[in-house]
Coordinates of C-alpha atoms in Angstrom, one line a residue:
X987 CA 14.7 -3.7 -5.2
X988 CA 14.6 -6.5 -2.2
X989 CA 11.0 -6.2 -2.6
X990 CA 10.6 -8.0 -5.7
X991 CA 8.7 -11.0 -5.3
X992 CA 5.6 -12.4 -3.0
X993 CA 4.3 -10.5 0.3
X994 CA 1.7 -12.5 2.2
X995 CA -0.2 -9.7 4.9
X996 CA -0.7 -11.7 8.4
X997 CA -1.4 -9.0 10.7
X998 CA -1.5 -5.1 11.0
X999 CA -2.0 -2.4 13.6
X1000 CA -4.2 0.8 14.2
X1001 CA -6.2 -0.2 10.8
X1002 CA -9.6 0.7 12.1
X1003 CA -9.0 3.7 12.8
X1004 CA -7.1 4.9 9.9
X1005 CA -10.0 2.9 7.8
X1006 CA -12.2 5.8 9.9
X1007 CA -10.2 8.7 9.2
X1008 CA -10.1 7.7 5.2
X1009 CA -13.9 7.5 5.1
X1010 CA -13.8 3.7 4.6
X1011 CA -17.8 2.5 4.8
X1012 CA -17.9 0.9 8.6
X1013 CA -20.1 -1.8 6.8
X1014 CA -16.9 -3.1 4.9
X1015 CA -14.0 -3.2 7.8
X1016 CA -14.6 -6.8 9.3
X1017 CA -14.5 -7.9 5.4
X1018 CA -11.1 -5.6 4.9
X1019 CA -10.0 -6.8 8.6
X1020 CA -10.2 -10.0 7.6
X1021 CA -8.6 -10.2 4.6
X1022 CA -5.1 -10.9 4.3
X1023 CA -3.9 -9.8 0.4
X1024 CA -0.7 -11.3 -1.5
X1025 CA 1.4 -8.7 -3.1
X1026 CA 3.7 -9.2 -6.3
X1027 CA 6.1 -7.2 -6.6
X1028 CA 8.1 -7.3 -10.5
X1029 CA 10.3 -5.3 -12.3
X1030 CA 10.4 -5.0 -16.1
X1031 CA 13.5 -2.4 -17.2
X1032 CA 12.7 1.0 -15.1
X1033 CA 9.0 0.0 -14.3
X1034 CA 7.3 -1.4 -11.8
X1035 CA 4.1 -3.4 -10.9
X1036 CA 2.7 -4.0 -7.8
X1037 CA -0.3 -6.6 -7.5
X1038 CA -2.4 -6.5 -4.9
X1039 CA -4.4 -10.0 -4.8
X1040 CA -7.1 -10.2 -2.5
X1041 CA -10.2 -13.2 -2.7
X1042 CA -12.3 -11.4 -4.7
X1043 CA -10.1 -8.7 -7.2
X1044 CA -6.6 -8.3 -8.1
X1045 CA -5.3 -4.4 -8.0
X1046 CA -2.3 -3.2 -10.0
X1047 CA -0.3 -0.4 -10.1
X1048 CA 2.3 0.3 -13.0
X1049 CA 4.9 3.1 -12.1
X1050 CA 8.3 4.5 -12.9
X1051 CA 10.5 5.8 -9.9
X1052 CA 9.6 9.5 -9.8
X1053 CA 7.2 9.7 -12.1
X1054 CA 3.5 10.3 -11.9
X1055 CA 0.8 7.6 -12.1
X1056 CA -2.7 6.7 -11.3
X1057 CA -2.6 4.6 -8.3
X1058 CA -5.5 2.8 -6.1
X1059 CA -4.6 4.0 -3.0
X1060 CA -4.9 0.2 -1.6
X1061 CA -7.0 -2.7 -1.4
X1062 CA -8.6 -0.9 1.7
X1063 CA -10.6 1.4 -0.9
X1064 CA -11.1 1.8 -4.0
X1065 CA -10.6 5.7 -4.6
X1066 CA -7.9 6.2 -6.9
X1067 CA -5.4 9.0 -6.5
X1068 CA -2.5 11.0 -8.4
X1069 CA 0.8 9.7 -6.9
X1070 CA 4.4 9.4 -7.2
X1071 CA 7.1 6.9 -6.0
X1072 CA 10.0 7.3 -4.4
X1073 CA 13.0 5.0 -4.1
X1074 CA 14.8 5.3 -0.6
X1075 CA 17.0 2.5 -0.1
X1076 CA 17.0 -1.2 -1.7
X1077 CA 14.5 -2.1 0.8
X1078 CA 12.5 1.2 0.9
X1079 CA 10.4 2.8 -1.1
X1080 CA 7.5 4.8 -0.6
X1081 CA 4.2 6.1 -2.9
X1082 CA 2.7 9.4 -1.7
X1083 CA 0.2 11.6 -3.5
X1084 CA 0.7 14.5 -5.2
X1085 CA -2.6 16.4 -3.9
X1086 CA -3.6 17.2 -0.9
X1087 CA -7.2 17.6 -0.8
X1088 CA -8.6 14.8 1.6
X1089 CA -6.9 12.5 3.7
X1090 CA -6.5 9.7 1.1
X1091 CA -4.8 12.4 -1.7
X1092 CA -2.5 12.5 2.1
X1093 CA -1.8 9.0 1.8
X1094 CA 1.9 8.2 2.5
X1095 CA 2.6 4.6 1.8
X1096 CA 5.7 3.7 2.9
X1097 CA 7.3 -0.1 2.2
X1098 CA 10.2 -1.5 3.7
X1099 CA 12.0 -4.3 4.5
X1100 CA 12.7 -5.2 8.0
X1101 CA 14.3 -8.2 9.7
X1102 CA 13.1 -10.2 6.8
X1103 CA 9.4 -9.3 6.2
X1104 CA 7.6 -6.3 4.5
X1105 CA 6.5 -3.3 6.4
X1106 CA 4.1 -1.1 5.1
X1107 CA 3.5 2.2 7.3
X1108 CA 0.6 3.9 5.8
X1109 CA 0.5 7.6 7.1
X1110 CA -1.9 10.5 6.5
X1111 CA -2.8 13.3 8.5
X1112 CA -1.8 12.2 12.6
X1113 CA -2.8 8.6 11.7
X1114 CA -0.4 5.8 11.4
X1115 CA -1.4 2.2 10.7
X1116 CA 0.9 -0.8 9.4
X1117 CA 0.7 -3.7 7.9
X1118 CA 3.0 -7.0 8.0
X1119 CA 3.6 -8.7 4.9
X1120 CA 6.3 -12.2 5.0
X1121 CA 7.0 -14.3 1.9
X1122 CA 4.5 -17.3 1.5

């Protein structure tokens, strides 16, 4: 996967008001806002592990293409969801749950490389936010 490596976040649009619809505490968006994370992306046989490192905890999810797993729906929250991921293209994956009960369970996280840098479109419901990730 083109993905494989390390993702720095420098910017991001419509994130407050997906952080609303997702029932993100208001009290914790200007910390969230102004974080930007490092992702690690590696690749040990079929599985995958994505690290999400912000300054004060490091999130991981562990998943096979297609299977189920127990994912942290981002560094935005920490509600935890049922998910499964979905290989598209070398550049382009995506993680979407498997329920459908709020908007988080909704969550479509889609990755993908563009001109270069990381693109992750995070959809649920009518609300679409991004975020822009380039290598450090």
């Amino acid at each position: 996967m083109a993905l494989i490596g390390e993702w720095v976040q420098y910017k991001d649009e419509n994130i407050d008001k997906f952080l609303d619809h997702i029932g993100s505490p208001a009290e914790k968006r200007g910390e969230i806002l102004s974080v930007h994370p490092k992702v690690i992306f590696s690749k040990d046989g079929d599985t995958y592990k994505m690290e999400i490192v912000g300054p004060k905890k490091t999130l991981e999810s562990c998943f096979k293409i297609g299977e189920e797993f127990d994912h942290l729906a981002s560094v935005l929250t920490d509600k935890r969801r049922r998910a499964i991921a979905n290989k598209i293209g070398d550049g382009k994956f995506e993680i979407k749950g498997v329920n459908c009960d709020t908007p988080i369970d909704r969550l479509v996280e889609l990755r993908e490389l563009v001109d270069g840098e990381m693109v992750v479109t995070l959809t649920t419901d009518d609300i679409v936010a991004k975020r822009f990730f380039k290598r450090p």
